[in-house]
XYZ file of C-alpha atoms in Angstrom:
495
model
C 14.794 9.442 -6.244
C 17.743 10.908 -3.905
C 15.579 10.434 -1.380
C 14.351 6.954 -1.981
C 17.789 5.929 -2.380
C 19.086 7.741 0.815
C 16.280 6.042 2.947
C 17.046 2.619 1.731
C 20.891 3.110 3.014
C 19.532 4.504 6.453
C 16.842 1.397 6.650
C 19.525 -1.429 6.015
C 22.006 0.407 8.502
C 19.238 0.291 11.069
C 18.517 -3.383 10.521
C 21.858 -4.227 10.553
C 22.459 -2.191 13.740
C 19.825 -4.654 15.232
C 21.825 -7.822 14.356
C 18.895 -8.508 11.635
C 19.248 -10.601 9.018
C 20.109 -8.131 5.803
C 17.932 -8.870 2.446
C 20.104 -9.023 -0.719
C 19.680 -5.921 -2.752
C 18.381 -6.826 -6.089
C 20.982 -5.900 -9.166
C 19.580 -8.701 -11.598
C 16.715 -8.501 -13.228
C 15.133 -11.291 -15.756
C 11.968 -10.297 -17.693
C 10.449 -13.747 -19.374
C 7.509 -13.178 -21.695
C 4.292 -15.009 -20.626
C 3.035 -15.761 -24.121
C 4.716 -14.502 -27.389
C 2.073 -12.209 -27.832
C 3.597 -10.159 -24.979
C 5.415 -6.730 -26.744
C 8.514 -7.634 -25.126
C 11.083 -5.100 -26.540
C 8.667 -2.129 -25.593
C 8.432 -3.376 -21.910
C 11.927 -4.202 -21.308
C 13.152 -0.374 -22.495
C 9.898 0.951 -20.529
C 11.637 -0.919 -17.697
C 15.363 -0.138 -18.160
C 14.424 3.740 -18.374
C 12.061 3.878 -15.271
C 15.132 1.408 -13.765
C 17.485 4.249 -14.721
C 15.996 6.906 -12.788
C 17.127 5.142 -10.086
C 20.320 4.468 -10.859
C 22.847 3.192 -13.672
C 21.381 0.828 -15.581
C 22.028 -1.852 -18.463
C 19.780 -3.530 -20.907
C 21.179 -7.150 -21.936
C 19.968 -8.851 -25.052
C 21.036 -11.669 -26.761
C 21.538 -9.871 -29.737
C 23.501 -6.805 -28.562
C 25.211 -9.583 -26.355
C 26.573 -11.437 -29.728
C 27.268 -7.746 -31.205
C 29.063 -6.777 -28.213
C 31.539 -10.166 -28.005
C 31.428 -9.677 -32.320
C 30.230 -13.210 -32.186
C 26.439 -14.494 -33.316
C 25.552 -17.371 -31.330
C 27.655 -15.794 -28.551
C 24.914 -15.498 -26.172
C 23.606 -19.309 -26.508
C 26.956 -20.565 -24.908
C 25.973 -23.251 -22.431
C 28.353 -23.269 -19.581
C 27.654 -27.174 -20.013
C 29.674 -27.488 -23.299
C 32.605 -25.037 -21.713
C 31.852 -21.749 -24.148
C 30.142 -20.506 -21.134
C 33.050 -19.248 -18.631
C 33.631 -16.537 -20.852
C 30.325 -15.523 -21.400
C 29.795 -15.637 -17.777
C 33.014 -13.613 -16.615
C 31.832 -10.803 -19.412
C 28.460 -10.291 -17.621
C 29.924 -10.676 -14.221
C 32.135 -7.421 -15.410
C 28.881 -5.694 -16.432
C 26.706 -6.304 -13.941
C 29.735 -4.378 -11.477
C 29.781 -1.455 -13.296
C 26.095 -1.296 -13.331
C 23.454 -0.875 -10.183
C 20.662 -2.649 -12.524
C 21.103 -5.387 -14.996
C 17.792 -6.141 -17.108
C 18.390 -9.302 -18.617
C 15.659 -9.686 -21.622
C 14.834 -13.563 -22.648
C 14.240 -14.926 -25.808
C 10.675 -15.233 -26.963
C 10.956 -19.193 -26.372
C 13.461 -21.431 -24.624
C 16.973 -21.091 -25.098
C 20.222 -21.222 -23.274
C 19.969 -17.480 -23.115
C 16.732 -17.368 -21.836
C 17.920 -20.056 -19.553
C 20.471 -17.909 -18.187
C 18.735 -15.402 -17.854
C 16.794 -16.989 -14.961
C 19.788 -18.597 -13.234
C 21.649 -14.660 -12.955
C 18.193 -13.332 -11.558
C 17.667 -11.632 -8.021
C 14.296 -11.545 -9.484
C 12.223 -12.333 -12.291
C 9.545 -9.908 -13.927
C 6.638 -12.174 -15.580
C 5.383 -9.691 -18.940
C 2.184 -10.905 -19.803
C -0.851 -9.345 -22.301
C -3.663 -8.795 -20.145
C -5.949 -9.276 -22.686
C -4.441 -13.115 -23.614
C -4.535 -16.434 -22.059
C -3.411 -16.915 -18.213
C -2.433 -20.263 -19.346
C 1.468 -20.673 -18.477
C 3.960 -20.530 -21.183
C 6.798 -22.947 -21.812
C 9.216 -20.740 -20.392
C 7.355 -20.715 -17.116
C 5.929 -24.447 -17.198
C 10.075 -25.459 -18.094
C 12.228 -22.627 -15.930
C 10.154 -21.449 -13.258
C 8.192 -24.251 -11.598
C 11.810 -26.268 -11.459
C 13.363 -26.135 -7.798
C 16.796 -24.248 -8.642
C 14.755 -21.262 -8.543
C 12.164 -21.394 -6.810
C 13.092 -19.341 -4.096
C 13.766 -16.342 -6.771
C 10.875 -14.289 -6.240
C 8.246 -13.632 -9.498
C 6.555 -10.813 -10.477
C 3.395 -10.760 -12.386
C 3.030 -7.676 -14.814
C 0.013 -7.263 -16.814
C 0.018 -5.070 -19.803
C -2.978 -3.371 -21.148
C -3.513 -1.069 -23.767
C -2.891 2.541 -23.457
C -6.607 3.502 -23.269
C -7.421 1.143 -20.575
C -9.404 2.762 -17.304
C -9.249 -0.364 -15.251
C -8.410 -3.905 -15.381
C -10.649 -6.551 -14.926
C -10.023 -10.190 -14.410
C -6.812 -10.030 -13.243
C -8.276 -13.320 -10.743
C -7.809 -15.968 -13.464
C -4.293 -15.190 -13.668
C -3.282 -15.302 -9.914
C -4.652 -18.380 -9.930
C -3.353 -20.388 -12.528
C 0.376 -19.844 -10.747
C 2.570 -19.148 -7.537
C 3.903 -15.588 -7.274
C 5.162 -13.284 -5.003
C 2.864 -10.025 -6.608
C 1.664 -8.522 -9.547
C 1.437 -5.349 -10.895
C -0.641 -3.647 -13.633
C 0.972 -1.139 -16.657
C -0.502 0.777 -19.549
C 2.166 0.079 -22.218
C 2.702 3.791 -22.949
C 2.844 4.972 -19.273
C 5.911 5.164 -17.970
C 4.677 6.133 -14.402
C 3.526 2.509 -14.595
C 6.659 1.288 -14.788
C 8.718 3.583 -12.548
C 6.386 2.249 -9.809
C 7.269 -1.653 -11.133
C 11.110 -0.658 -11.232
C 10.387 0.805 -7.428
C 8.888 -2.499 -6.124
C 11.507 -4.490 -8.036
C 14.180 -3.119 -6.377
C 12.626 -2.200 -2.711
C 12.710 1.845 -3.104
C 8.364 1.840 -3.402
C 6.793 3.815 -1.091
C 3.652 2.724 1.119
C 1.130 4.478 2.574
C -0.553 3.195 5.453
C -3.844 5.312 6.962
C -4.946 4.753 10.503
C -8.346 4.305 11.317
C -9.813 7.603 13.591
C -13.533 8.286 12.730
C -14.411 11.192 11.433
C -10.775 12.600 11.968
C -9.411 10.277 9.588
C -10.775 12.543 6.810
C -7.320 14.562 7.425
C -5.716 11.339 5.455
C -7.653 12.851 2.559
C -5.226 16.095 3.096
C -2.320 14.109 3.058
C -2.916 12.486 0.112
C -2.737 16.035 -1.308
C 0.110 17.068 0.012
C 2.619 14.040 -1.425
C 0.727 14.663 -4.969
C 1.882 18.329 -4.595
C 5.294 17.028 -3.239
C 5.290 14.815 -6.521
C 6.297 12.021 -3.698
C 4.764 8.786 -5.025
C 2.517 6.166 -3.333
C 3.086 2.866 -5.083
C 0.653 1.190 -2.703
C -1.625 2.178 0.071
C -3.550 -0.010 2.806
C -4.913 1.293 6.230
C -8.029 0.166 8.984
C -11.424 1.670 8.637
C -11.573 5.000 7.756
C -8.227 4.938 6.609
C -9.189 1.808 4.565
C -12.094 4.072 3.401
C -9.633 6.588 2.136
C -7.367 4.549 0.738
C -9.922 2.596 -1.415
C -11.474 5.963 -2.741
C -7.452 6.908 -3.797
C -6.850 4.161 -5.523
C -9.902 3.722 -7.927
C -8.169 7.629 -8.252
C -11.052 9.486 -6.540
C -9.121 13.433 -6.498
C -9.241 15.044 -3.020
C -12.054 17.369 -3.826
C -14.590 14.132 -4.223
C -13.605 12.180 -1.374
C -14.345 15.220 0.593
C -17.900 15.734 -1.050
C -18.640 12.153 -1.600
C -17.858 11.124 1.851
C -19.504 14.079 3.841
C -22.591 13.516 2.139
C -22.303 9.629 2.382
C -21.731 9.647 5.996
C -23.906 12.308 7.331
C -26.505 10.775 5.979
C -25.886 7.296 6.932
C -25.100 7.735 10.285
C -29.132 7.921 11.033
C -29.588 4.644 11.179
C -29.937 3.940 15.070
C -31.826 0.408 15.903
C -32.572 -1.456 19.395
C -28.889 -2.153 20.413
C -28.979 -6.047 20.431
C -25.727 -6.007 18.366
C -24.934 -2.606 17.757
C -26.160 0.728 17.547
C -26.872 1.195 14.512
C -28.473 -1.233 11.706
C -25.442 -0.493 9.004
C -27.284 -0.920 6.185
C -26.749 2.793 5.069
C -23.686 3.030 5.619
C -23.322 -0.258 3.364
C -25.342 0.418 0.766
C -23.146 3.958 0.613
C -20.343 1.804 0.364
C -20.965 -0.538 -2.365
C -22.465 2.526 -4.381
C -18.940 3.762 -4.088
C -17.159 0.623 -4.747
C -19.803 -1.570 -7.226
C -17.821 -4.385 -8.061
C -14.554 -3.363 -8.194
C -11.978 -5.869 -6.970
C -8.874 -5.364 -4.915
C -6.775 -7.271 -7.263
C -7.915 -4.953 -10.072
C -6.645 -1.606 -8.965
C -3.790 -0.344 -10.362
C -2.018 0.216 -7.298
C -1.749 -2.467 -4.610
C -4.145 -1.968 -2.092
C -5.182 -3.873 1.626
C -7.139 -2.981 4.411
C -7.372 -4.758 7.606
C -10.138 -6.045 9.809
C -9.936 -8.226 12.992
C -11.144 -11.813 12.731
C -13.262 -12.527 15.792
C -13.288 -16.385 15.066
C -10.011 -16.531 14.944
C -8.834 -13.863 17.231
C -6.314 -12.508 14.339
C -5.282 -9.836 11.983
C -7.005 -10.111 8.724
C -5.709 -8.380 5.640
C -7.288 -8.911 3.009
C -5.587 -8.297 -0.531
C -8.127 -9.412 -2.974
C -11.655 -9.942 -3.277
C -14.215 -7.499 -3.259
C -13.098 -4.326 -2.091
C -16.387 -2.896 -0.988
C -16.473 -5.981 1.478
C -12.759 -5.229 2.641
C -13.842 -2.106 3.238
C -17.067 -2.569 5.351
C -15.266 -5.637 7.479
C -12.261 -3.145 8.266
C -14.840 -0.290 9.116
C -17.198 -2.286 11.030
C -16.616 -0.424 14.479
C -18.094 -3.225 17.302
C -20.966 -2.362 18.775
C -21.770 0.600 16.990
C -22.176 -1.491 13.194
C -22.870 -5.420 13.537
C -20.028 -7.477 12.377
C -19.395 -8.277 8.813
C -19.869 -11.592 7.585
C -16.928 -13.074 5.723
C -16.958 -16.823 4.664
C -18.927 -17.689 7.797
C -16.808 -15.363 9.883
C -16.967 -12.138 12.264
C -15.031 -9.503 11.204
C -15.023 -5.719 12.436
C -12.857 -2.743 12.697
C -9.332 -3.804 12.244
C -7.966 -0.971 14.255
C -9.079 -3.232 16.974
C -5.838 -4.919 16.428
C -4.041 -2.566 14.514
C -4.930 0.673 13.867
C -2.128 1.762 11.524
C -0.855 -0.921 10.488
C 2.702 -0.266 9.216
C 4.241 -3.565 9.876
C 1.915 -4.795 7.233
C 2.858 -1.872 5.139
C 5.987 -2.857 5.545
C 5.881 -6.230 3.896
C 3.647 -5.682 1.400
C 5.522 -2.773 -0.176
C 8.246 -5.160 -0.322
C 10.821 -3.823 2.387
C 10.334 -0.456 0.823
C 9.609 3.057 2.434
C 6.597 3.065 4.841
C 5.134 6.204 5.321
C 2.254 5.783 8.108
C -0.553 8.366 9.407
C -2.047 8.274 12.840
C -5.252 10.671 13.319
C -6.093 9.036 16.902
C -4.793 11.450 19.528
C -3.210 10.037 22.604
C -5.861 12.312 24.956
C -8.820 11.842 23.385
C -11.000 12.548 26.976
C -11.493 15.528 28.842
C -11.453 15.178 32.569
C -14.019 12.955 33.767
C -16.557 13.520 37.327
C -17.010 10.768 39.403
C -20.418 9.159 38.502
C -20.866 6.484 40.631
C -20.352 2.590 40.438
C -23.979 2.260 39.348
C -24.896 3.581 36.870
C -28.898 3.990 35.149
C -28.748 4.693 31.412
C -32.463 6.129 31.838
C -31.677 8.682 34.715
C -28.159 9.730 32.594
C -30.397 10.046 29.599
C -32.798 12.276 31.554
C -29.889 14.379 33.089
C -28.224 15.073 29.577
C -31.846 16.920 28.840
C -31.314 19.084 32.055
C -30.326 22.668 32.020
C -26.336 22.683 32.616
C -26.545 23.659 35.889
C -28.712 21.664 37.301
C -26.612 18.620 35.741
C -25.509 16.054 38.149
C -22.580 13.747 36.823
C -23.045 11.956 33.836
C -21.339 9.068 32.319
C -19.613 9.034 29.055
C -22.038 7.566 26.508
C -21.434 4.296 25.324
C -20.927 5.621 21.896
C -17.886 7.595 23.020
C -16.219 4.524 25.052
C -16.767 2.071 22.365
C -14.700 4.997 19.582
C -12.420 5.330 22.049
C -11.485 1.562 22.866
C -10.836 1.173 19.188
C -8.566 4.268 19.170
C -6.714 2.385 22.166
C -5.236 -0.757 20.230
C -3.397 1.926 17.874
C -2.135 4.495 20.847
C -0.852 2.320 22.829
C 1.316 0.932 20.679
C 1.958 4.004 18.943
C 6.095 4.139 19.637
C 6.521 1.036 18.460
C 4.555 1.164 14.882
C 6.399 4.638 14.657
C 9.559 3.102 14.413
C 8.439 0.631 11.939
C 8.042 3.341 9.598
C 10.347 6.101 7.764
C 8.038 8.692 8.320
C 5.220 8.806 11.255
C 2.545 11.912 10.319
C 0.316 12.897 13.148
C -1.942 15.597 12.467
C -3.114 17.354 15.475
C -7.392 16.916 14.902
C -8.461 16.339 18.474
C -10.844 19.806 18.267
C -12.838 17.662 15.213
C -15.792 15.850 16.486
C -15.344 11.912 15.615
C -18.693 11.979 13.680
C -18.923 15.018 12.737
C -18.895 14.680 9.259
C -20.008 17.922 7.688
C -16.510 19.367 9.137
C -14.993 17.032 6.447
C -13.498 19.592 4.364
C -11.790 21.478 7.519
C -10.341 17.993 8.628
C -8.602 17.778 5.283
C -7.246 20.987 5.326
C -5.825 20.180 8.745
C -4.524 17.135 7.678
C -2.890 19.043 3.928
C -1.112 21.559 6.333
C 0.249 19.594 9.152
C 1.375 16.723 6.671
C 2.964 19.491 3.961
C 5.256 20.719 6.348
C 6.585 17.755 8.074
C 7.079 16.297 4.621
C 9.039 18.854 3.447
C 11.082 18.782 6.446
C 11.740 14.987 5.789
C 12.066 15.837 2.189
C 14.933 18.340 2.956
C 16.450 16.116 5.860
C 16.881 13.630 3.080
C 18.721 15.980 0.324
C 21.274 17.418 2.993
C 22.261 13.549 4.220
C 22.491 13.287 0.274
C 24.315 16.288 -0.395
C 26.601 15.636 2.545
C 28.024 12.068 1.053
C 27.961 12.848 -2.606
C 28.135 16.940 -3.108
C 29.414 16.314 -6.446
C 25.102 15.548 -7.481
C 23.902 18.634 -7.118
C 26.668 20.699 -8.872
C 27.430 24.363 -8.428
C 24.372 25.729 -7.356
């Protein structure tokens, strides 16, 4: 949490150091129950503790409001009627003294729950998963109105404590306008530190680059944060990194995306076809993907999750954020001219490392201003020294030298495999400085020795990937605490 918190100071110095405009910090806090059936007392001290790892923090209802000011009805001033000054000068005096306020509504409309809304930075929408999307009164009365609609919402769902995955969470994005949602198991309060995180701009993003076959060292990197205990509230990438991301978050361990993708790959990379739109048909490699995926939908994953592809209708950046996520995972991984294009509403899309191979400037919105962590497996030399073959070139008499003993080998050209990898690769190296600012933390495992499709080396990628990313994290980790430790010594006590 030190660390969070010290990051968030360094990222608002640097925009500030740019003449940026700075984004209000959020303090306030309004949770408004969707429905009555929502267990809003549970939630709001699920929220206040996760809240409170973070920093100081203060429930507010209007019942310990009227206890506090030894008044009942206290709380249901309306500044309208003039009780309300003093009311409002008491919370002003709290919410100073605290870093979070949660301000709890009633279960209907009130002047509490009314006020509630107007001291928000940002309202938290509790709703029961399993009820009706249909909006409430206190969102059909207080939150389509114009005074505030430019505070931003938050969706939460709440399911049971036995629930393995959420379904249907589509019927409730759209029957109303918010900024995200988020999913919680009422009894988890990991769920909830990650909605406190995103609330108040400390979650942490992971974005994985897209690299082939070398992209399996994202798997290794996954491992290392869980052994760091560092979180990843959400996670988005391009191709194989949208591969890897997508296994993660239907919570695939490190040991099966390993198997499972070795096996998936090797085998469906035999699948060659007369090239007159790619290389290879795709169909195995699809039908490995949906086996993986089935019908499991972005918006259902308990995590957010995007991947990108590149739009070739368009000419633009796709991410896509909901939906199937087998088909958000094919149409980011769909490397041109080696898979055809996937189809999307009467679209092209293919590999969206075309465009932007890790893309952390997404990251960086999606995870809400928060800390971007990004990984780039595409080395910057990625050919050896090439011989001069000629201006014109016959694919039949390079074929026919590649069979020749090596010494009797005239030059050959690069195959047209290799140059089509390595144009993708380009659109994230060459822009490589400038997404590594973007984020907090730029990994770079050195994989250049791996074959790109050499996918029975999967589990020696990963390893790679574990070991480079351990130690620079820990390096970050301890870069953080001595920045901390330097401005506030009086944390970590004696020792």
């Amino acid at each position: 949490m030190l660390l969070m918190l010290t990051d968030r100071v360094v990222s608002r110095l640097r925009v500030m150091s740019r003449g940026e405009p700075r984004r209000a910090a959020v303090r306030t806090i309004a949770v408004l129950p969707a429905s009555p059936d929502v267990p809003l007392d549970e939630f709001c001290t699920m929220l206040s503790t996760a809240l409170g790892l973070l920093a100081p923090t203060l429930h507010l209802t209007s019942e310990r409001v009227d206890s506090s000011l030894g008044r009942r009805g206290a709380a249901q001033a309306h500044d309208r009627e003039g009780g309300g000054a003093g009311l409002l000068e008491w919370l002003a005096g709290l919410e100073s003294a605290h870093r979070f306020v949660v301000y709890q509504a009633d279960r209907g409309l009130s002047p509490w729950t009314e006020r509630c809304v107007r001291q928000a930075d940002r309202i938290v929408l509790a709703a029961n998963a399993a009820g009706s999307e249909a909006p409430g009164e206190i969102e059909t009365e207080l939150l389509a109105g114009r005074r505030v609609s430019r505070t931003p919402v938050t969706l939460v769902l709440v399911h049971p404590a036995a629930t393995s995955t959420p379904v249907g969470t589509a019927r409730w994005l759209t029957a109303r306008s918010i900024e995200r949602h988020l999913h919680v198991r009422r009894d988890a309060l990991a769920d909830f530190e990650r909605v406190a995180r995103f609330i108040s701009g400390a979650a942490v993003g992971l974005t994985l680059g897209g690299g082939f076959t070398r992209g399996l060292a994202h798997i290794g990197v996954l491992r290392a944060l869980a052994e760091l205990k560092i979180p990843v509230d959400a996670i988005g990438g391009a191709s194989i990194g949208a591969i890897v991301g997508a296994q993660w978050a239907i919570g695939w361990d490190s040991s099966r995306m390993v198997h499972e993708t070795r096996t998936g790959f090797a085998e469906a990379f035999d699948d060659m076809t007369l090239p007159f739109l790619a290389l290879q048909r795709g169909g195995k490699v699809s039908r490995f993907v949906r086996g993986v995926f089935q019908d499991v939908q972005i918006e259902d994953l308990w995590s957010p999750y995007f991947s990108v592809s590149a739009n070739l209708n368009r000419a633009e950046l796709k991410v896509h954020t909901s939906g199937s996520l087998a088909e958000a995972v094919l149409a980011s991984a769909r490397v041109p001219g080696v898979f055809p294009p996937m189809v999307l509403d009467g679209e092209l899309h293919v590999d969206g490392g075309l465009i932007d191979n890790v893309p952390v400037d997404v990251m960086r919105s999606f995870s809400n201003e928060g800390i971007v962590i990004g990984v780039d497996v595409s080395p910057p030399h990625g050919l050896d020294e090439v011989a001069d073959y000629g201006e014109d070139v016959s694919g039949w008499r390079a074929v026919w030298d590649r069979l020749k003993p090596a010494r009797a080998r005239r030059a050959y050209p690069p195959s047209i495999l290799l140059v089509l990898m390595r144009a993708i690769e380009f659109g994230g190296i060459s822009y490589r400085r400038d997404k590594a600012a973007m984020a907090d933390l730029y990994l770079t495992p050195e994989v250049r020795h791996f074959n790109r499709i050499d996918f029975r080396r999967a589990a020696d990628i990963a390893e790679v990937g574990y070991q480079a990313s351990r130690e620079k994290l820990l390096e970050w980790l301890m870069s953080a605490t001595a920045t901390v430790r330097a401005r506030r010594p009086d944390l970590f006590g004696s020792t």
